[in-house]
Amino acid sequence: MGRRKIATAARRTGKALALAAAVVGLSALASGPAHAGVIPRVYQGDDYAEAWHAYSGSAFIAEMVSVCDREPDGHGVYVKVWLNAGYEEISDTNGSAYGCGSRGYDRNDVEAIEVCERVTGPDWCSGRKNA
């Protein structure tokens, strides 16, 4: 291979490596941590809890946490909500009927949630899920 062909191949390889590095860097940014306060559903059996950001247009309204009882078994369901300044519980007060219990918080107040079912003895709880 001539000197000119080697130099051209080296430039192409360098450009390809630079492009690959850029793609890897962008994918690392895209797969970085989720926005604080957003927590996908956490299940205890069919019962679940979740946290998300509520908006009106582009204006932030609240960080919402909801808990839903989906088992007509007579056991109450609640979510433990760990906050920057303490701890709260929210219940699904209508049992397994349509609708869920929910509450709003300020942005980034919610640190973690855990859904639990009230039973005789220790309550059955999912693992704690962090924001």
mmCIF file of N, CA and C in Angstrom:
data_model
loop_
_atom_site.group_PDB
_atom_site.id
_atom_site.type_symbol
_atom_site.label_atom_id
_atom_site.label_comp_id
_atom_site.label_asym_id
_atom_site.label_seq_id
_atom_site.Cartn_x
_atom_site.Cartn_y
_atom_site.Cartn_z
ATOM 1 N N MET A 1 0.853 -1.170 0.000
ATOM 2 C CA MET A 1 0.000 0.000 0.000
ATOM 3 C C MET A 1 0.897 1.231 0.000
ATOM 4 N N GLY A 2 0.551 2.192 -0.849
ATOM 5 C CA GLY A 2 1.364 3.398 -0.936
ATOM 6 C C GLY A 2 1.147 4.315 0.248
ATOM 7 N N ARG A 3 2.078 5.282 0.383
ATOM 8 C CA ARG A 3 2.016 6.227 1.496
ATOM 9 C C ARG A 3 0.701 7.018 1.490
ATOM 10 N N ARG A 4 0.252 7.418 0.310
ATOM 11 C CA ARG A 4 -0.971 8.202 0.177
ATOM 12 C C ARG A 4 -2.197 7.377 0.608
ATOM 13 N N LYS A 5 -2.251 6.097 0.199
ATOM 14 C CA LYS A 5 -3.370 5.223 0.572
ATOM 15 C C LYS A 5 -3.388 4.983 2.084
ATOM 16 N N ILE A 6 -2.216 4.835 2.686
ATOM 17 C CA ILE A 6 -2.132 4.631 4.134
ATOM 18 C C ILE A 6 -2.637 5.864 4.876
ATOM 19 N N ALA A 7 -2.247 7.051 4.415
ATOM 20 C CA ALA A 7 -2.689 8.293 5.056
ATOM 21 C C ALA A 7 -4.195 8.443 4.921
ATOM 22 N N THR A 8 -4.762 8.137 3.756
ATOM 23 C CA THR A 8 -6.215 8.230 3.547
ATOM 24 C C THR A 8 -6.939 7.233 4.454
ATOM 25 N N ALA A 9 -6.433 6.011 4.517
ATOM 26 C CA ALA A 9 -7.047 4.986 5.386
ATOM 27 C C ALA A 9 -6.980 5.407 6.850
ATOM 28 N N ALA A 10 -5.880 6.005 7.256
ATOM 29 C CA ALA A 10 -5.726 6.465 8.641
ATOM 30 C C ALA A 10 -6.733 7.568 8.953
ATOM 31 N N ARG A 11 -6.922 8.506 8.004
ATOM 32 C CA ARG A 11 -7.910 9.582 8.223
ATOM 33 C C ARG A 11 -9.313 9.000 8.355
ATOM 34 N N ARG A 12 -9.654 8.048 7.482
ATOM 35 C CA ARG A 12 -10.990 7.423 7.545
ATOM 36 C C ARG A 12 -11.171 6.697 8.874
ATOM 37 N N THR A 13 -10.148 5.971 9.293
ATOM 38 C CA THR A 13 -10.216 5.252 10.569
ATOM 39 C C THR A 13 -10.380 6.237 11.723
ATOM 40 N N GLY A 14 -9.620 7.349 11.673
ATOM 41 C CA GLY A 14 -9.730 8.379 12.717
ATOM 42 C C GLY A 14 -11.114 8.990 12.758
ATOM 43 N N LYS A 15 -11.694 9.274 11.582
ATOM 44 C CA LYS A 15 -13.055 9.827 11.527
ATOM 45 C C LYS A 15 -14.069 8.817 12.058
ATOM 46 N N ALA A 16 -13.894 7.553 11.684
ATOM 47 C CA ALA A 16 -14.808 6.514 12.157
ATOM 48 C C ALA A 16 -14.724 6.372 13.671
ATOM 49 N N LEU A 17 -13.505 6.410 14.223
ATOM 50 C CA LEU A 17 -13.339 6.313 15.678
ATOM 51 C C LEU A 17 -13.947 7.522 16.383
ATOM 52 N N ALA A 18 -13.785 8.705 15.803
ATOM 53 C CA ALA A 18 -14.360 9.920 16.393
ATOM 54 C C ALA A 18 -15.884 9.841 16.378
ATOM 55 N N LEU A 19 -16.449 9.363 15.269
ATOM 56 C CA LEU A 19 -17.902 9.221 15.176
ATOM 57 C C LEU A 19 -18.395 8.188 16.180
ATOM 58 N N ALA A 20 -17.707 7.068 16.299
ATOM 59 C CA ALA A 20 -18.094 6.035 17.265
ATOM 60 C C ALA A 20 -18.043 6.576 18.689
ATOM 61 N N ALA A 21 -17.019 7.350 19.008
ATOM 62 C CA ALA A 21 -16.905 7.931 20.352
ATOM 63 C C ALA A 21 -18.054 8.896 20.617
ATOM 64 N N ALA A 22 -18.432 9.678 19.606
ATOM 65 C CA ALA A 22 -19.547 10.621 19.768
ATOM 66 C C ALA A 22 -20.849 9.879 20.005
ATOM 67 N N VAL A 23 -21.077 8.808 19.253
ATOM 68 C CA VAL A 23 -22.299 8.019 19.421
ATOM 69 C C VAL A 23 -22.343 7.401 20.807
ATOM 70 N N VAL A 24 -21.233 6.842 21.261
ATOM 71 C CA VAL A 24 -21.178 6.255 22.604
ATOM 72 C C VAL A 24 -21.435 7.327 23.658
ATOM 73 N N GLY A 25 -20.849 8.501 23.491
ATOM 74 C CA GLY A 25 -21.062 9.593 24.447
ATOM 75 C C GLY A 25 -22.512 10.033 24.499
ATOM 76 N N LEU A 26 -23.157 10.169 23.340
ATOM 77 C CA LEU A 26 -24.569 10.571 23.306
ATOM 78 C C LEU A 26 -25.456 9.498 23.906
ATOM 79 N N SER A 27 -25.167 8.231 23.629
ATOM 80 C CA SER A 27 -25.998 7.174 24.193
ATOM 81 C C SER A 27 -25.830 7.108 25.702
ATOM 82 N N ALA A 28 -24.643 7.424 26.207
ATOM 83 C CA ALA A 28 -24.447 7.456 27.661
ATOM 84 C C ALA A 28 -25.269 8.570 28.285
ATOM 85 N N LEU A 29 -25.354 9.715 27.623
ATOM 86 C CA LEU A 29 -26.186 10.806 28.132
ATOM 87 C C LEU A 29 -27.650 10.419 28.104
ATOM 88 N N ALA A 30 -28.085 9.810 27.016
ATOM 89 C CA ALA A 30 -29.492 9.437 26.875
ATOM 90 C C ALA A 30 -29.885 8.368 27.876
ATOM 91 N N SER A 31 -28.957 7.504 28.265
ATOM 92 C CA SER A 31 -29.302 6.440 29.195
ATOM 93 C C SER A 31 -28.915 6.793 30.622
ATOM 94 N N GLY A 32 -28.617 8.043 30.889
ATOM 95 C CA GLY A 32 -28.253 8.477 32.233
ATOM 96 C C GLY A 32 -29.425 8.381 33.183
ATOM 97 N N PRO A 33 -29.290 8.864 34.391
ATOM 98 C CA PRO A 33 -30.349 8.729 35.376
ATOM 99 C C PRO A 33 -31.604 9.476 34.951
ATOM 100 N N ALA A 34 -32.756 8.933 35.341
ATOM 101 C CA ALA A 34 -34.037 9.578 35.039
ATOM 102 C C ALA A 34 -34.143 10.857 35.854
ATOM 103 N N HIS A 35 -35.078 11.708 35.470
ATOM 104 C CA HIS A 35 -35.311 12.921 36.251
ATOM 105 C C HIS A 35 -35.717 12.517 37.661
ATOM 106 N N ALA A 36 -35.212 13.208 38.643
ATOM 107 C CA ALA A 36 -35.554 12.892 40.030
ATOM 108 C C ALA A 36 -37.053 12.957 40.216
ATOM 109 N N GLY A 37 -37.580 12.046 41.010
ATOM 110 C CA GLY A 37 -39.004 12.044 41.298
ATOM 111 C C GLY A 37 -39.817 11.163 40.383
ATOM 112 N N VAL A 38 -39.297 10.765 39.228
ATOM 113 C CA VAL A 38 -40.033 9.905 38.320
ATOM 114 C C VAL A 38 -39.670 8.462 38.651
ATOM 115 N N ILE A 39 -40.688 7.684 39.069
ATOM 116 C CA ILE A 39 -40.456 6.294 39.459
ATOM 117 C C ILE A 39 -41.492 5.429 38.753
ATOM 118 N N PRO A 40 -41.054 4.478 37.924
ATOM 119 C CA PRO A 40 -42.005 3.582 37.265
ATOM 120 C C PRO A 40 -42.775 2.758 38.294
ATOM 121 N N ARG A 41 -43.807 2.095 37.842
ATOM 122 C CA ARG A 41 -44.644 1.302 38.749
ATOM 123 C C ARG A 41 -43.843 0.294 39.560
ATOM 124 N N VAL A 42 -44.217 0.224 40.838
ATOM 125 C CA VAL A 42 -43.661 -0.736 41.781
ATOM 126 C C VAL A 42 -44.837 -1.620 42.195
ATOM 127 N N TYR A 43 -44.688 -2.933 42.066
ATOM 128 C CA TYR A 43 -45.807 -3.854 42.309
ATOM 129 C C TYR A 43 -45.645 -4.640 43.600
ATOM 130 N N GLN A 44 -46.785 -4.914 44.237
ATOM 131 C CA GLN A 44 -46.937 -5.906 45.300
ATOM 132 C C GLN A 44 -48.133 -6.741 44.834
ATOM 133 N N GLY A 45 -47.860 -7.896 44.257
ATOM 134 C CA GLY A 45 -48.936 -8.653 43.596
ATOM 135 C C GLY A 45 -49.433 -7.839 42.411
ATOM 136 N N ASP A 46 -50.760 -7.625 42.328
ATOM 137 C CA ASP A 46 -51.333 -6.792 41.265
ATOM 138 C C ASP A 46 -51.471 -5.335 41.703
ATOM 139 N N ASP A 47 -51.286 -5.060 42.985
ATOM 140 C CA ASP A 47 -51.357 -3.686 43.508
ATOM 141 C C ASP A 47 -50.085 -2.952 43.110
ATOM 142 N N TYR A 48 -50.189 -1.630 42.908
ATOM 143 C CA TYR A 48 -48.990 -0.897 42.498
ATOM 144 C C TYR A 48 -49.013 0.550 42.969
ATOM 145 N N ALA A 49 -47.828 1.162 42.916
ATOM 146 C CA ALA A 49 -47.655 2.590 43.187
ATOM 147 C C ALA A 49 -46.673 3.122 42.153
ATOM 148 N N GLU A 50 -46.726 4.432 41.900
ATOM 149 C CA GLU A 50 -45.810 5.070 40.953
ATOM 150 C C GLU A 50 -45.711 6.550 41.260
ATOM 151 N N ALA A 51 -44.664 7.184 40.730
ATOM 152 C CA ALA A 51 -44.477 8.632 40.888
ATOM 153 C C ALA A 51 -44.140 9.213 39.522
ATOM 154 N N TRP A 52 -44.670 10.409 39.242
ATOM 155 C CA TRP A 52 -44.408 11.066 37.962
ATOM 156 C C TRP A 52 -44.571 12.562 38.106
ATOM 157 N N HIS A 53 -44.069 13.296 37.117
ATOM 158 C CA HIS A 53 -44.208 14.754 37.090
ATOM 159 C C HIS A 53 -45.453 15.112 36.311
ATOM 160 N N ALA A 54 -46.312 15.964 36.886
ATOM 161 C CA ALA A 54 -47.521 16.435 36.219
ATOM 162 C C ALA A 54 -47.271 17.835 35.672
ATOM 163 N N TYR A 55 -47.669 18.053 34.425
ATOM 164 C CA TYR A 55 -47.474 19.339 33.754
ATOM 165 C C TYR A 55 -48.800 19.845 33.211
ATOM 166 N N SER A 56 -48.911 21.154 33.072
ATOM 167 C CA SER A 56 -49.984 21.792 32.334
ATOM 168 C C SER A 56 -49.285 22.535 31.209
ATOM 169 N N GLY A 57 -49.382 21.995 29.988
ATOM 170 C CA GLY A 57 -48.555 22.518 28.909
ATOM 171 C C GLY A 57 -47.113 22.215 29.255
ATOM 172 N N SER A 58 -46.276 23.233 29.316
ATOM 173 C CA SER A 58 -44.878 23.013 29.694
ATOM 174 C C SER A 58 -44.605 23.435 31.138
ATOM 175 N N ALA A 59 -45.655 23.864 31.872
ATOM 176 C CA ALA A 59 -45.475 24.318 33.260
ATOM 177 C C ALA A 59 -45.610 23.143 34.237
ATOM 178 N N PHE A 60 -44.599 22.970 35.085
ATOM 179 C CA PHE A 60 -44.627 21.928 36.105
ATOM 180 C C PHE A 60 -45.718 22.247 37.114
ATOM 181 N N ILE A 61 -46.551 21.249 37.426
ATOM 182 C CA ILE A 61 -47.616 21.429 38.424
ATOM 183 C C ILE A 61 -47.228 20.770 39.742
ATOM 184 N N ALA A 62 -46.899 19.472 39.684
ATOM 185 C CA ALA A 62 -46.595 18.739 40.913
ATOM 186 C C ALA A 62 -45.900 17.431 40.588
ATOM 187 N N GLU A 63 -45.224 16.921 41.588
ATOM 188 C CA GLU A 63 -44.681 15.570 41.520
ATOM 189 C C GLU A 63 -45.756 14.690 42.162
ATOM 190 N N MET A 64 -46.387 13.839 41.377
ATOM 191 C CA MET A 64 -47.519 13.046 41.840
ATOM 192 C C MET A 64 -47.077 11.644 42.246
ATOM 193 N N VAL A 65 -47.714 11.136 43.313
ATOM 194 C CA VAL A 65 -47.533 9.745 43.731
ATOM 195 C C VAL A 65 -48.925 9.143 43.820
ATOM 196 N N SER A 66 -49.109 7.961 43.233
ATOM 197 C CA SER A 66 -50.401 7.291 43.325
ATOM 198 C C SER A 66 -50.207 5.846 43.761
ATOM 199 N N VAL A 67 -51.274 5.289 44.352
ATOM 200 C CA VAL A 67 -51.285 3.896 44.784
ATOM 201 C C VAL A 67 -52.629 3.305 44.374
ATOM 202 N N CYS A 68 -52.601 2.097 43.802
ATOM 203 C CA CYS A 68 -53.810 1.479 43.266
ATOM 204 C C CYS A 68 -53.971 0.054 43.792
ATOM 205 N N ASP A 69 -55.119 -0.195 44.410
ATOM 206 C CA ASP A 69 -55.487 -1.528 44.891
ATOM 207 C C ASP A 69 -56.188 -2.238 43.741
ATOM 208 N N ARG A 70 -55.637 -3.303 43.239
ATOM 209 C CA ARG A 70 -56.196 -4.030 42.097
ATOM 210 C C ARG A 70 -56.604 -5.457 42.445
ATOM 211 N N GLU A 71 -56.651 -5.768 43.753
ATOM 212 C CA GLU A 71 -57.017 -7.115 44.181
ATOM 213 C C GLU A 71 -58.236 -7.047 45.107
ATOM 214 N N PRO A 72 -59.376 -7.608 44.700
ATOM 215 C CA PRO A 72 -60.566 -7.585 45.566
ATOM 216 C C PRO A 72 -60.468 -8.640 46.677
ATOM 217 N N ASP A 73 -59.466 -8.491 47.541
ATOM 218 C CA ASP A 73 -59.197 -9.478 48.582
ATOM 219 C C ASP A 73 -59.463 -8.957 49.991
ATOM 220 N N GLY A 74 -59.942 -7.710 50.102
ATOM 221 C CA GLY A 74 -60.222 -7.144 51.415
ATOM 222 C C GLY A 74 -59.005 -6.584 52.128
ATOM 223 N N HIS A 75 -57.826 -6.665 51.520
ATOM 224 C CA HIS A 75 -56.615 -6.121 52.133
ATOM 225 C C HIS A 75 -56.377 -4.707 51.611
ATOM 226 N N GLY A 76 -56.233 -3.751 52.519
ATOM 227 C CA GLY A 76 -55.943 -2.377 52.125
ATOM 228 C C GLY A 76 -54.549 -2.248 51.534
ATOM 229 N N VAL A 77 -54.383 -1.240 50.690
ATOM 230 C CA VAL A 77 -53.097 -1.004 50.036
ATOM 231 C C VAL A 77 -52.670 0.437 50.283
ATOM 232 N N TYR A 78 -51.382 0.632 50.523
ATOM 233 C CA TYR A 78 -50.841 1.970 50.730
ATOM 234 C C TYR A 78 -49.445 2.053 50.142
ATOM 235 N N VAL A 79 -48.974 3.267 49.937
ATOM 236 C CA VAL A 79 -47.614 3.475 49.457
ATOM 237 C C VAL A 79 -46.849 4.245 50.521
ATOM 238 N N LYS A 80 -45.646 3.773 50.829
ATOM 239 C CA LYS A 80 -44.734 4.508 51.694
ATOM 240 C C LYS A 80 -43.980 5.469 50.784
ATOM 241 N N VAL A 81 -43.977 6.744 51.133
ATOM 242 C CA VAL A 81 -43.317 7.771 50.324
ATOM 243 C C VAL A 81 -42.208 8.389 51.160
ATOM 244 N N TRP A 82 -40.955 8.161 50.736
ATOM 245 C CA TRP A 82 -39.814 8.792 51.394
ATOM 246 C C TRP A 82 -39.563 10.123 50.716
ATOM 247 N N LEU A 83 -39.544 11.179 51.529
ATOM 248 C CA LEU A 83 -39.397 12.549 51.029
ATOM 249 C C LEU A 83 -38.075 13.140 51.508
ATOM 250 N N ASN A 84 -37.698 14.256 50.916
ATOM 251 C CA ASN A 84 -36.502 14.973 51.377
ATOM 252 C C ASN A 84 -36.625 15.335 52.847
ATOM 253 N N ALA A 85 -37.840 15.607 53.296
ATOM 254 C CA ALA A 85 -38.048 16.061 54.676
ATOM 255 C C ALA A 85 -38.962 15.116 55.434
ATOM 256 N N GLY A 86 -38.737 13.803 55.336
ATOM 257 C CA GLY A 86 -39.543 12.892 56.132
ATOM 258 C C GLY A 86 -40.145 11.746 55.337
ATOM 259 N N TYR A 87 -41.296 11.276 55.817
ATOM 260 C CA TYR A 87 -41.914 10.064 55.335
ATOM 261 C C TYR A 87 -43.426 10.202 55.433
ATOM 262 N N GLU A 88 -44.162 9.702 54.462
ATOM 263 C CA GLU A 88 -45.632 9.717 54.497
ATOM 264 C C GLU A 88 -46.171 8.413 53.929
ATOM 265 N N GLU A 89 -47.446 8.160 54.226
ATOM 266 C CA GLU A 89 -48.154 7.042 53.610
ATOM 267 C C GLU A 89 -49.402 7.569 52.935
ATOM 268 N N ILE A 90 -49.715 7.014 51.773
ATOM 269 C CA ILE A 90 -50.935 7.351 51.040
ATOM 270 C C ILE A 90 -51.671 6.034 50.810
ATOM 271 N N SER A 91 -52.967 6.010 51.099
ATOM 272 C CA SER A 91 -53.770 4.800 50.921
ATOM 273 C C SER A 91 -54.696 4.934 49.730
ATOM 274 N N ASP A 92 -55.057 3.789 49.148
ATOM 275 C CA ASP A 92 -56.129 3.737 48.159
ATOM 276 C C ASP A 92 -57.380 3.444 48.968
ATOM 277 N N THR A 93 -58.080 4.499 49.363
ATOM 278 C CA THR A 93 -59.166 4.388 50.344
ATOM 279 C C THR A 93 -60.426 3.711 49.824
ATOM 280 N N ASN A 94 -60.577 3.554 48.506
ATOM 281 C CA ASN A 94 -61.792 2.924 47.994
ATOM 282 C C ASN A 94 -61.594 1.437 47.717
ATOM 283 N N GLY A 95 -60.532 0.861 48.248
ATOM 284 C CA GLY A 95 -60.259 -0.561 48.032
ATOM 285 C C GLY A 95 -59.987 -0.835 46.571
ATOM 286 N N SER A 96 -60.484 -1.966 46.076
ATOM 287 C CA SER A 96 -60.195 -2.340 44.693
ATOM 288 C C SER A 96 -61.182 -1.731 43.703
ATOM 289 N N ALA A 97 -62.060 -0.825 44.164
ATOM 290 C CA ALA A 97 -62.972 -0.128 43.252
ATOM 291 C C ALA A 97 -62.166 0.774 42.318
ATOM 292 N N TYR A 98 -62.803 1.220 41.226
ATOM 293 C CA TYR A 98 -62.122 2.061 40.244
ATOM 294 C C TYR A 98 -61.571 3.320 40.902
ATOM 295 N N GLY A 99 -60.381 3.710 40.509
ATOM 296 C CA GLY A 99 -59.731 4.900 41.054
ATOM 297 C C GLY A 99 -58.606 4.527 41.989
ATOM 298 N N CYS A 100 -57.697 5.453 42.181
ATOM 299 C CA CYS A 100 -56.509 5.230 43.002
ATOM 300 C C CYS A 100 -56.360 6.375 43.989
ATOM 301 N N GLY A 101 -55.567 6.171 45.019
ATOM 302 C CA GLY A 101 -55.219 7.247 45.933
ATOM 303 C C GLY A 101 -54.007 7.987 45.387
ATOM 304 N N SER A 102 -53.977 9.313 45.546
ATOM 305 C CA SER A 102 -52.815 10.064 45.058
ATOM 306 C C SER A 102 -52.627 11.343 45.854
ATOM 307 N N ARG A 103 -51.424 11.898 45.723
ATOM 308 C CA ARG A 103 -51.075 13.152 46.393
ATOM 309 C C ARG A 103 -49.975 13.832 45.582
ATOM 310 N N GLY A 104 -49.976 15.166 45.590
ATOM 311 C CA GLY A 104 -48.954 15.931 44.885
ATOM 312 C C GLY A 104 -47.914 16.495 45.839
ATOM 313 N N TYR A 105 -46.694 16.632 45.340
ATOM 314 C CA TYR A 105 -45.568 17.166 46.108
ATOM 315 C C TYR A 105 -44.821 18.180 45.254
ATOM 316 N N ASP A 106 -43.943 18.948 45.896
ATOM 317 C CA ASP A 106 -43.076 19.864 45.157
ATOM 318 C C ASP A 106 -42.057 19.070 44.351
ATOM 319 N N ARG A 107 -41.486 19.721 43.350
ATOM 320 C CA ARG A 107 -40.507 19.078 42.477
ATOM 321 C C ARG A 107 -39.341 18.510 43.285
ATOM 322 N N ASN A 108 -38.972 17.284 42.963
ATOM 323 C CA ASN A 108 -37.829 16.572 43.551
ATOM 324 C C ASN A 108 -37.960 16.313 45.044
ATOM 325 N N ASP A 109 -39.180 16.378 45.597
ATOM 326 C CA ASP A 109 -39.383 16.037 47.005
ATOM 327 C C ASP A 109 -39.357 14.525 47.244
ATOM 328 N N VAL A 110 -39.850 13.752 46.272
ATOM 329 C CA VAL A 110 -39.983 12.305 46.443
ATOM 330 C C VAL A 110 -38.641 11.634 46.171
ATOM 331 N N GLU A 111 -38.144 10.913 47.170
ATOM 332 C CA GLU A 111 -36.875 10.195 47.026
ATOM 333 C C GLU A 111 -37.076 8.720 46.689
ATOM 334 N N ALA A 112 -38.155 8.105 47.229
ATOM 335 C CA ALA A 112 -38.391 6.681 46.995
ATOM 336 C C ALA A 112 -39.833 6.345 47.344
ATOM 337 N N ILE A 113 -40.310 5.201 46.814
ATOM 338 C CA ILE A 113 -41.636 4.695 47.172
ATOM 339 C C ILE A 113 -41.553 3.184 47.384
ATOM 340 N N GLU A 114 -42.539 2.669 48.123
ATOM 341 C CA GLU A 114 -42.669 1.230 48.359
ATOM 342 C C GLU A 114 -44.158 0.956 48.545
ATOM 343 N N VAL A 115 -44.730 0.020 47.805
ATOM 344 C CA VAL A 115 -46.158 -0.284 47.920
ATOM 345 C C VAL A 115 -46.339 -1.471 48.872
ATOM 346 N N CYS A 116 -47.374 -1.360 49.731
ATOM 347 C CA CYS A 116 -47.608 -2.383 50.750
ATOM 348 C C CYS A 116 -49.084 -2.769 50.816
ATOM 349 N N GLU A 117 -49.321 -4.006 51.225
ATOM 350 C CA GLU A 117 -50.664 -4.533 51.420
ATOM 351 C C GLU A 117 -50.830 -4.870 52.901
ATOM 352 N N ARG A 118 -51.921 -4.352 53.513
ATOM 353 C CA ARG A 118 -52.175 -4.606 54.934
ATOM 354 C C ARG A 118 -52.723 -6.020 55.108
ATOM 355 N N VAL A 119 -52.003 -6.825 55.875
ATOM 356 C CA VAL A 119 -52.419 -8.201 56.151
ATOM 357 C C VAL A 119 -52.209 -8.470 57.633
ATOM 358 N N THR A 120 -52.737 -9.605 58.110
ATOM 359 C CA THR A 120 -52.482 -10.004 59.492
ATOM 360 C C THR A 120 -51.006 -10.361 59.603
ATOM 361 N N GLY A 121 -50.337 -9.797 60.598
ATOM 362 C CA GLY A 121 -48.898 -9.985 60.712
ATOM 363 C C GLY A 121 -48.204 -8.846 59.991
ATOM 364 N N PRO A 122 -46.921 -9.016 59.670
ATOM 365 C CA PRO A 122 -46.215 -7.945 58.947
ATOM 366 C C PRO A 122 -46.840 -7.719 57.564
ATOM 367 N N ASP A 123 -46.990 -6.457 57.193
ATOM 368 C CA ASP A 123 -47.553 -6.135 55.881
ATOM 369 C C ASP A 123 -46.638 -6.664 54.782
ATOM 370 N N TRP A 124 -47.252 -7.026 53.647
ATOM 371 C CA TRP A 124 -46.471 -7.463 52.481
ATOM 372 C C TRP A 124 -46.098 -6.217 51.696
ATOM 373 N N CYS A 125 -44.821 -6.013 51.477
ATOM 374 C CA CYS A 125 -44.346 -4.827 50.777
ATOM 375 C C CYS A 125 -43.396 -5.179 49.647
ATOM 376 N N SER A 126 -43.446 -4.363 48.619
ATOM 377 C CA SER A 126 -42.473 -4.484 47.541
ATOM 378 C C SER A 126 -41.129 -3.983 48.065
ATOM 379 N N GLY A 127 -40.124 -4.080 47.291
ATOM 380 C CA GLY A 127 -38.867 -3.434 47.639
ATOM 381 C C GLY A 127 -39.009 -1.929 47.426
ATOM 382 N N ARG A 128 -38.163 -1.174 48.102
ATOM 383 C CA ARG A 128 -38.144 0.284 47.934
ATOM 384 C C ARG A 128 -37.534 0.629 46.577
ATOM 385 N N LYS A 129 -38.173 1.528 45.858
ATOM 386 C CA LYS A 129 -37.689 1.955 44.537
ATOM 387 C C LYS A 129 -37.324 3.424 44.633
ATOM 388 N N ASN A 130 -36.059 3.765 44.330
ATOM 389 C CA ASN A 130 -35.574 5.156 44.415
ATOM 390 C C ASN A 130 -35.834 5.912 43.139
ATOM 391 N N ALA A 131 -35.934 7.237 43.298
ATOM 392 C CA ALA A 131 -36.125 8.112 42.138
ATOM 393 C C ALA A 131 -34.836 8.225 41.374
#
